[in-house]
């Protein structure tokens, strides 16, 4: 047990990440190893694993069994689902979206990736980049997960050869860059033996990079506000109407992107009325400025009509409102999505009626080819969709804002969540490759 | 210990990165406001335990300076710690809240439920709870459950649809994408909402320390008359212990979880301040449940414990 102090435990940030890997790539072992070697598995849990391992005739504790409850349930066909797991080091808290690896579980990886800042994609060093790896990379790119880690696992089974790792890392990185993934970190590991997961490996002294955990602890949580459009979806209007606060009228919500400042000129959408921010309450205490993802209450100078579902934005940086949305979607429900389907669309805090006007294409993740006019999308399909909404919505491109560029479609009949949607282009255009000569003489 | 609990920005992150407690708090508040915006008649399950106390604290912050727009619901097993009931009533009065009580004892007195031979009333909570949800027509029911508690809870949704029998069907779970929670439900169905889904036991304690939240005294070390049953230290009392062969002794203990007296075990502890409690938990090699159910090391323990919580 590390001797972490109370103070250290509090001075941490939160990183949400997701794992992706095929069934035999050792994902459960990696997750188990991370939990175990970061001392996040407590004695009673470990004893349960040891007992279970022994009863199966295994010599040592099988770390994959730490997440085995889920697997057992999968085998019984009870659920095929994302599980969320928690662990911490002195530097950071982690929320891990543990997603099943089967191809038919695309929707689960999409679900996990939707809130992730980082995705760990596992490959088996013996097999290298396979179709499944390309699918995982494509989903990370579609969901615009800022950081991608390629964990080349089972290095112990290829004699810890640098050349094996280098070839896989190069092939994957080239593919990921083509998809517009902004950052790839490749790490050679053995989840089973513990190489480069938490502790640096003595078997791969040729590798000079971080271990998986070190990287998770130090990767910057991205909040580059200068390039963000500020957005505040109004969740709830707070009106105490009490003797103490007779005239208080606050617009509560979680800032979806960017920052807001007292005195700033803002516009309320869809009405388009403008006013100024006269105050910001950060959960009870007044502040001058607030930013994503703080939950705040904003007070405005003018008494204008605002309700749940409205969007507060800077006057100088308002999105266009539209009733026609073109998006890439991942269909997550068992019943198909068809042209003409009448649905509900939830965007931010607003839910409106909508109709699926067209499904121009379905994407084949294996080779990124487009299948034109598939007629419908079934569970786990990814495709392009044109939607007409009953009311104008202020949507951003998903490339600009993961929160105000995303939506879900809901079946109005039974409330099923049908589809995850991302507004705008599917894949980011890759960063232009800089000519080496161009860098000469520039020292940033 | 003289440590203070503060939120400090991590060096590797942008100055706009929230501390983990701020991020969890903001997410919890967002969840409360979503429910307030989308449901007709929500209620907060309030047991007087630390998780429900943190839930209520988040709700108070989410709607300040207005009142919390929800009532509270307590399932009273009849075997509750008197300190906890006293805390409950004081809290309700202080915040001018409305409290609903579903009483297991009433059901037993009316002959609808029968006392179990082992004396535990946890499995008996389900009927009073679900009937109260139906009779009051609650459409959203906040629970303090956390995903770190056990494997099955690790897959629970933040918005968890329950059918007209309050049953949880893993097959009907909706994928939760981004922070776009889907609260649609048919009449008679309701949604269980878990604002602390992403919190761990340590997060809860650190937040209690940061916010200076008052807790029932039983969470801190105190001398108490206890006896051992099934490997646990149980509080002696009229509820049914000790029995023949069980001997009462005075020990310095505290509780890590608060539930029914008949099945909530105490841990030996001399932690009398929040910092001491946090240090003790941070150093503990047992989970919250493992500590209070130290004898119960089979995988069934998780299910048992879930029933002990009663609500999920």
XYZ file of C-alpha atoms in Angstrom:
756
model
C 0.000 0.000 0.000
C 1.363 3.390 -0.925
C 1.366 6.007 1.791
C -0.751 8.550 0.007
C -1.801 11.465 2.172
C -5.227 12.962 2.356
C -3.887 16.117 0.759
C -2.442 14.318 -2.230
C -5.657 12.408 -2.750
C -7.609 15.635 -3.029
C -5.284 17.479 -5.372
C -6.202 15.421 -8.377
C -7.976 15.834 -11.668
C -10.338 13.424 -13.340
C -9.612 11.568 -16.566
C -12.342 9.667 -18.321
C -11.038 7.029 -20.687
C -12.295 4.027 -22.593
C -10.725 0.732 -23.572
C -11.234 -1.106 -26.817
C -9.891 -4.450 -27.864
C -10.927 -7.737 -29.355
C -11.918 -10.580 -27.119
C -8.539 -12.277 -27.092
C -6.350 -9.211 -27.033
C -6.093 -9.291 -23.262
C -8.260 -6.295 -22.458
C -9.615 -7.760 -19.235
C -6.095 -8.593 -18.153
C -4.952 -5.032 -18.895
C -7.848 -3.574 -16.937
C -7.191 -6.024 -14.106
C -3.482 -5.171 -14.169
C -4.186 -1.422 -14.032
C -6.531 -1.881 -11.113
C -4.237 -4.308 -9.332
C -0.890 -2.597 -9.855
C -2.281 0.835 -9.028
C -3.323 -0.713 -5.696
C -6.981 -0.105 -6.454
C -7.934 -3.678 -5.708
C -8.569 -4.243 -2.058
C -7.820 -7.384 -0.110
C -11.339 -8.737 -0.033
C -11.721 -8.306 -3.801
C -8.363 -9.921 -4.464
C -9.177 -12.820 -2.176
C -12.350 -13.417 -4.152
C -10.291 -13.530 -7.363
C -7.734 -15.856 -5.784
C -10.476 -18.215 -4.665
C -12.121 -18.170 -8.073
C -8.777 -18.748 -9.824
C -7.906 -21.623 -7.508
C -11.267 -23.250 -8.027
C -10.572 -23.182 -11.754
C -7.242 -24.855 -11.149
C -5.123 -21.811 -11.991
C -1.870 -21.322 -10.129
C -1.861 -17.556 -9.619
C -4.712 -15.056 -9.422
C -6.220 -14.431 -12.856
C -6.543 -10.663 -12.982
C -9.060 -10.908 -15.791
C -11.458 -12.236 -13.159
C -11.631 -8.797 -11.548
C -14.001 -7.842 -14.331
C -15.341 -11.329 -14.735
C -18.732 -10.595 -13.222
C -19.496 -8.800 -16.414
C -18.161 -11.555 -18.606
C -20.132 -14.211 -16.802
C -23.267 -12.208 -17.353
C -22.415 -11.808 -20.999
C -22.006 -15.538 -21.356
C -25.446 -15.980 -19.905
C -26.725 -13.451 -22.385
C -28.081 -11.165 -19.699
C -26.385 -8.057 -20.876
C -23.937 -6.809 -23.420
C -22.857 -3.582 -22.028
C -20.431 -0.931 -20.949
C -19.197 -1.204 -17.367
C -17.700 1.754 -15.561
C -14.728 1.219 -13.257
C -12.865 3.504 -10.919
C -9.323 3.763 -9.746
C -6.994 6.425 -8.519
C -3.372 7.299 -8.117
C -1.873 10.179 -6.174
C -2.007 12.284 -9.331
C -5.368 11.509 -10.844
C -8.768 9.870 -10.572
C -9.833 7.659 -13.433
C -13.235 6.695 -14.759
C -12.795 3.784 -17.107
C -15.518 2.911 -19.580
C -14.819 -0.797 -20.028
C -16.361 -1.687 -23.378
C -16.788 -5.158 -24.835
C -14.725 -5.859 -27.900
C -16.972 -7.789 -30.267
C -17.700 -6.219 -33.604
C -21.423 -6.313 -32.869
C -20.819 -4.102 -29.875
C -19.905 -1.003 -31.877
C -22.630 0.876 -30.025
C -20.933 0.122 -26.726
C -17.637 1.510 -27.875
C -19.464 4.583 -29.160
C -21.172 4.939 -25.780
C -17.877 4.628 -23.917
C -16.037 6.959 -26.290
C -18.731 9.657 -26.122
C -17.526 10.795 -22.704
C -13.882 9.753 -23.009
C -10.885 12.047 -23.244
C -8.709 9.106 -24.203
C -9.105 5.661 -25.740
C -6.767 2.725 -25.241
C -6.844 0.476 -28.300
C -5.322 -2.929 -27.704
C -3.711 -5.111 -30.343
C -2.069 -8.497 -30.089
C 1.615 -8.122 -31.041
C 1.448 -11.442 -32.890
C -1.423 -10.323 -35.122
C -0.654 -6.632 -35.560
C -3.200 -4.211 -36.974
C -6.301 -6.173 -37.925
C -9.757 -5.150 -39.157
C -10.983 -4.794 -35.600
C -8.124 -2.402 -34.806
C -9.129 -0.248 -37.762
C -12.730 -0.232 -36.557
C -11.638 0.902 -33.114
C -9.472 3.649 -34.607
C -12.335 4.763 -36.837
C -14.729 5.026 -33.886
C -12.183 6.995 -31.850
C -11.820 9.322 -34.844
C -15.598 9.614 -35.397
C -16.217 10.411 -31.746
C -13.235 12.781 -31.786
C -11.590 11.370 -28.726
C -8.668 13.746 -28.190
C -6.051 11.142 -27.230
C -5.534 7.634 -28.560
C -3.196 5.085 -26.993
C -2.164 2.054 -29.006
C -1.224 -0.664 -26.522
C 0.679 -3.400 -28.343
C 0.030 -6.302 -26.000
C 1.579 -9.738 -25.564
C 5.082 -8.455 -26.310
C 6.310 -11.401 -24.214
C 5.063 -13.723 -26.955
C 7.190 -12.029 -29.641
C 10.398 -12.037 -27.571
C 9.959 -8.341 -26.756
C 11.276 -7.434 -30.213
C 11.454 -3.738 -30.969
C 10.992 -4.335 -34.704
C 7.609 -6.008 -34.145
C 6.373 -3.098 -32.063
C 7.784 -0.456 -34.406
C 6.096 -1.946 -37.467
C 2.689 -2.129 -35.758
C 3.008 1.359 -34.284
C 3.944 2.800 -37.650
C 1.110 1.116 -39.529
C -1.470 2.133 -36.927
C -0.273 5.714 -36.611
C -0.372 6.226 -40.371
C -3.945 4.924 -40.474
C -5.061 6.980 -37.473
C -3.580 10.189 -38.861
C -5.401 9.578 -42.110
C -8.622 9.477 -40.050
C -7.738 12.740 -38.360
C -6.887 11.342 -34.913
C -4.969 14.222 -33.340
C -2.595 12.220 -31.165
C -1.424 8.627 -30.965
C 0.855 7.253 -28.244
C 2.064 3.707 -28.879
C 3.204 1.622 -25.918
C 4.591 -1.951 -26.035
C 3.166 -3.948 -23.121
C 2.503 -7.330 -21.657
C -0.636 -7.072 -19.575
C -0.115 -10.606 -18.311
C 3.497 -10.101 -17.196
C 2.981 -6.477 -16.218
C 5.479 -4.961 -18.666
C 4.967 -1.194 -19.148
C 1.455 -1.182 -17.689
C 2.273 0.375 -14.344
C 5.947 -0.486 -13.948
C 8.528 0.105 -16.717
C 9.608 -3.120 -18.342
C 13.071 -4.549 -17.796
C 12.497 -6.648 -20.896
C 12.220 -3.727 -23.306
C 15.029 -1.329 -22.498
C 14.816 -0.106 -26.100
C 11.526 1.615 -25.230
C 11.972 5.060 -23.738
C 8.364 6.190 -23.459
C 5.898 6.220 -20.594
C 4.091 3.220 -19.147
C 0.326 3.084 -19.738
C -0.428 4.401 -16.262
C 2.210 7.139 -16.462
C 0.674 8.324 -19.703
C -2.840 8.232 -18.224
C -1.591 10.284 -15.287
C 0.103 12.976 -17.343
C -1.902 13.360 -20.535
C -3.332 16.890 -20.454
C -7.073 17.170 -19.896
C -7.895 19.436 -22.779
C -9.752 22.620 -22.070
C -8.488 24.967 -24.713
C -11.062 27.677 -24.166
C -9.585 30.194 -26.561
C -10.779 28.224 -29.568
C -14.140 27.278 -28.098
C -17.504 28.763 -28.843
C -19.087 29.466 -25.468
C -22.392 27.628 -25.004
C -24.792 27.360 -22.059
C -27.904 25.208 -22.531
C -30.573 26.410 -20.075
C -31.631 23.463 -17.928
C -33.885 25.035 -15.383
C -35.091 28.470 -14.337
C -34.459 29.189 -10.661
C -37.055 31.552 -9.156
C -37.138 31.412 -5.349
C -39.972 33.974 -5.045
C -39.075 34.153 -1.362
C -38.997 37.163 0.943
C -35.223 37.040 0.815
C -35.008 36.771 -2.982
C -38.201 38.297 -4.381
C -36.768 39.125 -7.813
C -34.132 36.423 -8.316
C -34.421 34.817 -11.716
C -31.479 32.613 -12.612
C -30.857 30.424 -15.627
C -29.229 27.206 -14.470
C -27.137 24.916 -16.632
C -23.833 23.199 -17.162
C -21.534 25.165 -19.459
C -21.166 22.936 -22.508
C -18.197 24.740 -24.037
C -16.027 27.799 -23.567
C -16.378 30.414 -20.839
C -18.771 33.179 -19.800
C -17.970 36.421 -18.026
C -20.048 38.939 -16.090
C -20.761 41.945 -18.291
C -20.602 39.905 -21.489
C -23.144 40.595 -24.239
C -25.101 37.411 -24.874
C -27.808 36.154 -27.197
C -30.555 33.707 -26.300
C -31.436 31.137 -28.949
C -33.687 30.360 -30.678
C -35.408 33.719 -29.985
C -32.294 35.741 -30.878
C -32.846 38.318 -28.114
C -29.730 39.925 -26.701
C -28.835 41.095 -23.216
C -25.896 41.216 -20.817
C -24.779 38.812 -18.091
C -25.310 40.663 -14.812
C -24.090 37.883 -12.549
C -22.898 34.290 -12.406
C -23.511 32.043 -9.399
C -21.254 29.025 -9.129
C -23.379 26.769 -6.902
C -24.222 29.483 -4.451
C -21.205 31.739 -4.674
C -20.894 34.641 -7.132
C -17.998 34.516 -9.612
C -16.792 36.807 -12.434
C -16.079 34.061 -14.914
C -17.117 30.435 -15.330
C -16.157 27.785 -17.835
C -16.859 24.316 -19.150
C -17.963 21.970 -17.477
C -19.062 23.982 -14.466
C -22.703 23.926 -13.419
C -23.718 27.542 -12.940
C -26.664 29.897 -12.659
C -26.549 32.944 -14.894
C -28.385 36.193 -14.155
C -29.240 38.525 -17.013
C -29.725 42.283 -17.136
C -33.033 42.264 -18.993
C -36.119 40.353 -18.015
C -36.577 38.377 -21.224
C -38.503 35.195 -21.779
C -36.139 32.246 -21.387
C -36.975 28.661 -20.556
C -35.483 25.178 -20.463
C -34.128 24.229 -23.844
C -32.856 27.681 -24.764
C -29.174 28.223 -25.468
C -27.201 31.201 -24.152
C -24.247 32.154 -26.363
C -21.988 35.196 -26.834
C -23.687 37.692 -29.179
C -20.595 37.816 -31.327
C -20.337 34.045 -31.640
C -23.803 32.583 -32.136
C -24.382 29.370 -34.085
C -26.856 29.390 -36.945
C -30.193 27.800 -36.138
C -31.485 25.216 -38.541
C -34.288 22.704 -39.029
C -32.194 20.581 -41.344
C -29.440 18.583 -39.728
C -26.958 16.402 -41.533
C -25.044 14.111 -39.256
C -23.105 10.919 -38.817
C -24.989 8.581 -36.533
C -24.411 5.300 -34.760
C -27.600 3.322 -34.416
C -27.775 1.840 -30.918
C -31.230 0.236 -30.752
C -32.419 -3.178 -31.897
C -35.279 -1.788 -33.962
C -33.973 -0.262 -37.231
C -33.940 3.413 -38.199
C -35.678 4.011 -41.493
C -36.366 6.899 -43.854
C -39.607 8.535 -42.777
C -39.155 7.475 -39.149
C -40.753 9.992 -36.769
C -38.549 10.468 -33.741
C -37.698 12.790 -30.878
C -34.349 14.534 -31.019
C -32.627 15.555 -27.781
C -29.969 18.219 -28.249
C -28.556 19.783 -25.092
C -31.568 20.432 -22.887
C -34.062 20.606 -25.744
C -36.160 17.742 -27.081
C -38.023 18.317 -30.357
C -39.989 16.277 -32.844
C -38.051 15.252 -35.918
C -38.301 13.097 -39.004
C -35.603 11.091 -40.749
C -35.634 12.543 -44.271
C -32.864 10.522 -45.819
C -30.150 8.001 -45.109
C -27.674 8.806 -47.889
C -25.053 6.247 -46.886
C -23.867 3.593 -44.512
C -20.229 3.445 -43.522
C -18.303 0.192 -43.580
C -15.824 0.596 -40.765
C -13.427 -2.063 -42.045
C -12.357 -0.101 -45.096
C -14.272 3.175 -44.561
C -16.184 2.615 -47.793
C -19.664 4.094 -48.211
C -22.676 1.992 -49.051
C -25.144 4.360 -50.768
C -28.823 4.539 -49.755
C -28.958 1.509 -47.451
C -32.658 2.209 -46.782
C -32.248 1.665 -43.058
C -29.704 1.471 -40.301
C -29.717 -1.482 -37.925
C -28.072 -1.909 -34.539
C -24.365 -0.990 -34.590
C -24.556 0.580 -38.067
C -22.836 3.878 -38.641
C -24.222 6.065 -41.372
C -25.024 9.513 -42.678
C -28.511 10.816 -41.916
C -30.543 13.883 -42.890
C -33.036 14.983 -40.267
C -35.745 17.652 -40.377
C -36.690 19.048 -36.974
C -40.048 20.568 -36.035
C -38.340 23.598 -34.515
C -35.095 25.356 -35.364
C -32.116 24.184 -33.316
C -28.830 25.977 -32.650
C -26.429 23.147 -33.471
C -22.673 23.275 -33.757
C -20.526 20.971 -35.777
C -19.401 18.022 -33.636
C -15.863 18.856 -34.735
C -16.190 22.202 -32.937
C -18.060 21.041 -29.861
C -18.647 17.489 -28.693
C -21.483 18.657 -26.440
C -23.455 21.056 -28.631
C -22.649 19.074 -31.763
C -24.140 15.845 -30.447
C -27.705 14.615 -30.083
C -29.701 11.456 -29.501
C -32.799 10.209 -31.290
C -35.552 8.737 -29.138
C -38.479 6.545 -30.138
C -41.584 8.553 -29.149
C -43.620 5.364 -28.685
C -41.575 3.583 -26.016
C -38.779 5.985 -25.116
C -35.983 3.806 -26.481
C -32.727 5.599 -27.224
C -32.362 4.858 -30.917
C -29.365 6.658 -32.287
C -26.306 8.686 -31.318
C -25.736 11.631 -33.636
C -22.813 13.857 -34.494
C -23.485 16.963 -36.561
C -21.330 17.753 -39.587
C -18.495 15.953 -41.311
C -17.661 12.419 -40.196
C -13.915 12.495 -39.972
C -11.607 15.365 -39.204
C -9.376 16.334 -42.054
C -5.891 15.226 -41.114
C -3.428 17.808 -39.898
C -1.429 18.971 -42.912
C 1.925 17.241 -42.722
C 4.482 19.902 -42.146
C 7.409 20.079 -44.498
C 10.503 19.630 -42.386
C 12.218 22.540 -44.075
C 9.362 24.769 -42.970
C 10.280 24.216 -39.365
C 13.791 25.464 -39.858
C 14.474 28.688 -38.118
C 11.307 28.497 -36.063
C 11.612 27.794 -32.433
C 8.279 27.686 -30.655
C -3.298 14.586 11.219
C -3.189 18.202 10.185
C -3.866 17.900 6.492
C -6.343 20.177 4.842
C -8.563 19.290 1.976
C -8.208 21.675 -0.918
C -8.763 21.679 -4.629
C -5.549 22.307 -6.465
C -5.027 22.412 -10.190
C -2.819 19.658 -11.505
C 0.357 20.952 -13.096
C -0.042 19.060 -16.323
C -3.514 20.374 -17.047
C -4.902 23.619 -18.302
C -5.875 26.085 -15.580
C -9.458 25.428 -16.627
C -9.374 21.741 -15.763
C -11.666 21.130 -12.806
C -10.466 19.223 -9.759
C -11.988 15.765 -9.587
C -14.358 16.802 -6.801
C -15.486 19.883 -8.711
C -16.046 17.760 -11.817
C -18.106 15.203 -9.890
C -20.069 17.926 -8.113
C -20.843 19.696 -11.384
C -21.993 16.454 -12.983
C -24.212 15.634 -9.985
C -25.820 19.068 -10.064
C -26.410 18.709 -13.798
C -28.238 15.424 -13.148
C -30.464 16.988 -10.463
C -31.386 19.864 -12.751
C -32.155 17.525 -15.664
C -34.611 15.636 -13.470
C -36.175 18.860 -12.184
C -36.604 19.998 -15.784
C -38.058 16.784 -17.191
C -40.077 15.011 -14.495
C -43.343 15.799 -12.760
C -42.895 14.259 -9.334
C -39.364 13.279 -8.293
C -38.334 12.143 -4.822
C -34.960 11.677 -3.104
C -34.401 8.435 -1.202
C -32.972 9.597 2.098
C -31.703 7.123 4.668
C -29.547 9.455 6.735
C -26.494 7.610 5.416
C -23.525 9.508 4.006
C -24.386 8.963 0.344
C -27.923 10.259 0.663
C -26.627 13.163 2.766
C -24.217 14.109 -0.029
C -27.070 13.756 -2.539
C -29.209 16.180 -0.577
C -26.278 18.574 -0.275
C -25.869 18.562 -4.072
C -29.594 19.166 -4.521
C -29.480 22.120 -2.121
C -26.615 23.614 -4.144
C -28.234 22.876 -7.506
C -31.306 25.021 -6.810
C -29.927 27.666 -4.436
C -31.129 30.196 -3.516
C -34.473 28.485 -4.199
C -35.685 25.470 -2.242
C -35.059 21.902 -3.377
C -38.020 21.068 -5.648
C -38.210 17.464 -4.436
C -39.524 15.705 -1.374
C -37.639 13.005 0.550
C -38.556 9.371 1.048
C -37.227 7.189 3.841
C -37.851 3.471 4.042
C -37.894 2.936 7.794
C -37.083 -0.672 8.683
C -37.992 -0.107 12.323
C -34.437 -1.143 13.198
C -32.741 2.118 12.440
C -30.061 3.724 14.556
C -31.764 6.341 16.773
C -28.961 8.830 15.976
C -29.766 8.497 12.291
C -33.499 9.035 12.719
C -32.750 12.086 14.852
C -30.409 13.382 12.137
C -33.054 12.739 9.472
C -35.752 14.688 11.286
C -33.418 17.570 12.111
C -32.319 17.815 8.452
C -35.886 17.759 7.163
C -36.864 20.533 9.573
C -33.807 22.660 8.863
C -34.359 22.722 5.114
C -38.124 22.811 5.358
C -38.462 19.640 3.301
C -41.335 17.217 3.005
C -40.609 13.692 4.225
C -42.464 10.561 3.163
C -41.892 7.469 5.282
C -42.535 3.927 4.101
C -42.580 1.846 7.261
C -41.654 -1.833 7.306
C -43.061 -2.085 10.852
C -46.485 -0.964 9.593
C -46.467 -3.740 7.018
C -45.517 -6.289 9.676
C -48.177 -4.995 12.070
C -50.812 -5.233 9.346
C -49.712 -8.763 8.564
C -48.714 -7.944 5.001
C -45.080 -8.773 5.655
C -43.735 -11.428 7.976
C -40.624 -11.174 10.121
C -37.829 -13.408 8.824
C -36.282 -16.050 11.081
C -32.850 -14.419 10.759
C -34.287 -11.105 11.973
C -33.019 -9.029 9.074
C -35.537 -6.660 7.604
C -33.616 -5.671 4.512
C -35.453 -7.864 2.036
C -38.690 -6.569 3.549
C -37.973 -3.006 2.434
C -38.744 -3.554 -1.214
C -42.530 -3.798 -0.923
C -43.073 -0.654 1.206
C -40.719 1.238 -1.119
C -42.342 0.200 -4.370
C -45.886 0.626 -3.061
C -45.017 4.128 -1.884
C -43.576 4.958 -5.308
C -46.803 3.760 -6.919
C -49.207 5.395 -4.466
C -47.442 8.756 -4.534
C -46.918 8.479 -8.303
C -43.231 9.302 -8.107
C -41.801 9.308 -11.627
C -38.141 9.840 -10.723
C -36.527 8.370 -7.625
C -33.023 9.543 -6.700
C -30.793 6.925 -5.095
C -27.318 7.347 -3.628
C -25.936 4.192 -5.268
C -22.416 4.291 -6.632
C -20.958 2.186 -9.420
C -17.830 1.435 -7.405
C -19.865 -0.553 -4.902
C -19.967 -3.835 -6.814
C -19.640 -5.440 -10.227
C -23.312 -5.364 -11.115
C -23.583 -1.710 -10.091
C -20.637 -0.973 -12.419
C -23.057 -1.296 -15.331
C -25.922 0.661 -13.846
C -27.052 3.706 -15.783
C -27.349 7.204 -14.313
C -30.985 7.194 -15.497
C -32.238 3.663 -14.909
C -35.686 2.766 -16.179
C -37.887 0.691 -13.856
C -41.073 -1.036 -14.910
C -44.386 -0.820 -13.062
C -43.048 -3.404 -10.582
C -39.918 -1.303 -10.029
C -37.838 -4.045 -11.627
C -34.491 -3.391 -13.229
C -34.073 -5.214 -16.536
C -30.459 -5.120 -17.740
C -31.696 -5.915 -21.250
C -33.775 -2.771 -21.352
C -30.932 -0.501 -20.326
C -30.481 2.483 -22.573
C -27.012 3.383 -23.730
C -26.029 6.702 -22.147
C -24.290 8.945 -24.610
C -22.474 12.187 -23.774
C -24.505 13.838 -21.014
C -27.788 13.419 -22.893
C -29.865 11.516 -20.346
C -33.085 9.957 -21.585
C -35.841 10.048 -18.981
C -38.761 8.953 -21.176
C -41.020 6.441 -19.472
C -44.556 5.108 -19.767
C -47.194 5.835 -17.125
C -46.629 3.547 -14.130
C -42.939 3.185 -14.919
C -40.373 5.333 -13.184
C -36.725 6.193 -13.496
C -34.170 5.606 -10.762
C -31.580 8.337 -10.909
C -28.083 7.989 -9.468
C -26.293 11.347 -9.275
C -23.339 9.764 -7.413
C -22.782 7.025 -10.034
C -19.232 8.156 -10.732
C -18.216 8.785 -7.130
C -16.131 6.411 -5.038
C -16.333 5.977 -1.278
C -13.243 8.154 -0.908
C -14.708 10.877 -3.150
C -17.770 10.985 -0.917
C -15.659 11.397 2.208
C -13.381 13.993 0.657
C -16.400 15.955 -0.486
C -17.976 15.758 2.977
C -14.706 17.131 4.385
C -14.399 19.881 1.782
C -17.970 21.021 2.186
C -18.016 20.658 5.970
C -21.130 18.469 5.849
C -22.470 17.245 9.189
C -22.993 13.492 9.544
C -24.730 11.289 12.112
C -22.368 10.549 14.989
C -22.201 6.827 14.262
C -19.780 7.512 11.392
C -17.158 8.586 13.929
C -15.437 6.437 16.539
C -17.429 6.085 19.716
C -17.822 3.556 22.499
C -20.751 1.307 21.939
C -22.249 -1.886 23.257
C -21.817 -4.445 20.508
C -21.788 -8.170 20.123
C -20.406 -10.447 17.456
C -22.608 -12.304 14.998
C -21.435 -13.835 11.754
C -18.104 -12.084 11.995
C -19.603 -8.627 12.413
C -19.906 -6.261 15.334
C -23.600 -5.481 15.700
C -25.199 -2.914 17.963
C -27.062 -4.494 20.861
C -30.673 -3.495 21.081
C -34.322 -4.358 21.266
C -34.347 -5.275 17.583
C -33.115 -8.757 18.436
C -29.629 -9.027 19.786
C -27.762 -10.397 21.522
C -29.234 -13.872 21.615
C -28.168 -16.796 23.803
C -24.458 -17.412 23.555
C -23.712 -13.931 22.210
C -22.012 -11.608 24.657
C -22.138 -7.850 24.724
C -18.964 -5.863 25.095
C -18.078 -2.192 24.971
C -15.805 -1.376 22.026
C -14.461 1.702 20.283
C -16.039 1.436 16.841
C -17.498 3.381 13.972
C -19.707 2.591 10.976
C -18.626 2.811 7.352
C -22.129 2.268 6.042
C -25.453 2.979 7.661
C -28.343 0.638 7.206
C -30.486 -1.575 9.322
C -29.066 -2.312 12.801
C -29.639 -6.016 12.292
C -27.122 -6.353 9.502
C -24.836 -3.343 9.427
C -21.487 -4.174 10.968
C -19.175 -1.739 12.724
C -15.409 -1.505 12.331
C -12.900 -1.043 15.135
C -11.681 2.522 14.829
C -10.354 5.481 16.781
C -11.070 7.992 13.985
C -12.987 10.873 15.544
C -12.400 13.567 12.903
C -13.085 13.677 9.175
C -9.377 13.740 8.372
C -8.851 10.663 10.511
C -11.740 8.881 8.834
C -10.369 9.738 5.379
C -6.892 8.571 6.340
C -8.372 5.348 7.668
C -10.325 4.681 4.470
C -7.407 5.612 2.227
C -5.244 3.107 4.096
C -7.892 0.388 4.384
C -7.283 -2.774 2.456
C -10.942 -3.724 2.613
C -13.812 -2.373 0.582
C -16.685 -0.608 2.271
C -18.711 -3.786 2.011
C -15.885 -6.168 2.742
C -15.213 -4.308 5.961
C -18.710 -4.528 7.289
C -19.402 -7.950 5.893
C -15.959 -9.383 6.514
C -17.273 -12.904 6.853
C -19.151 -12.799 3.612
C -16.488 -13.348 1.026
C -18.423 -15.267 -1.575
C -19.538 -13.636 -4.775
C -23.104 -13.775 -3.517
C -22.077 -11.109 -1.042
C -22.598 -8.437 -3.635
C -26.189 -9.445 -4.160
C -26.755 -9.774 -0.450
C -25.348 -6.341 0.138
C -27.398 -4.854 -2.605
C -30.468 -6.175 -0.873
C -29.122 -4.764 2.339
C -29.183 -1.350 0.717
C -32.690 -2.230 -0.266
C -33.151 0.419 -2.832
C -31.415 -0.847 -5.904
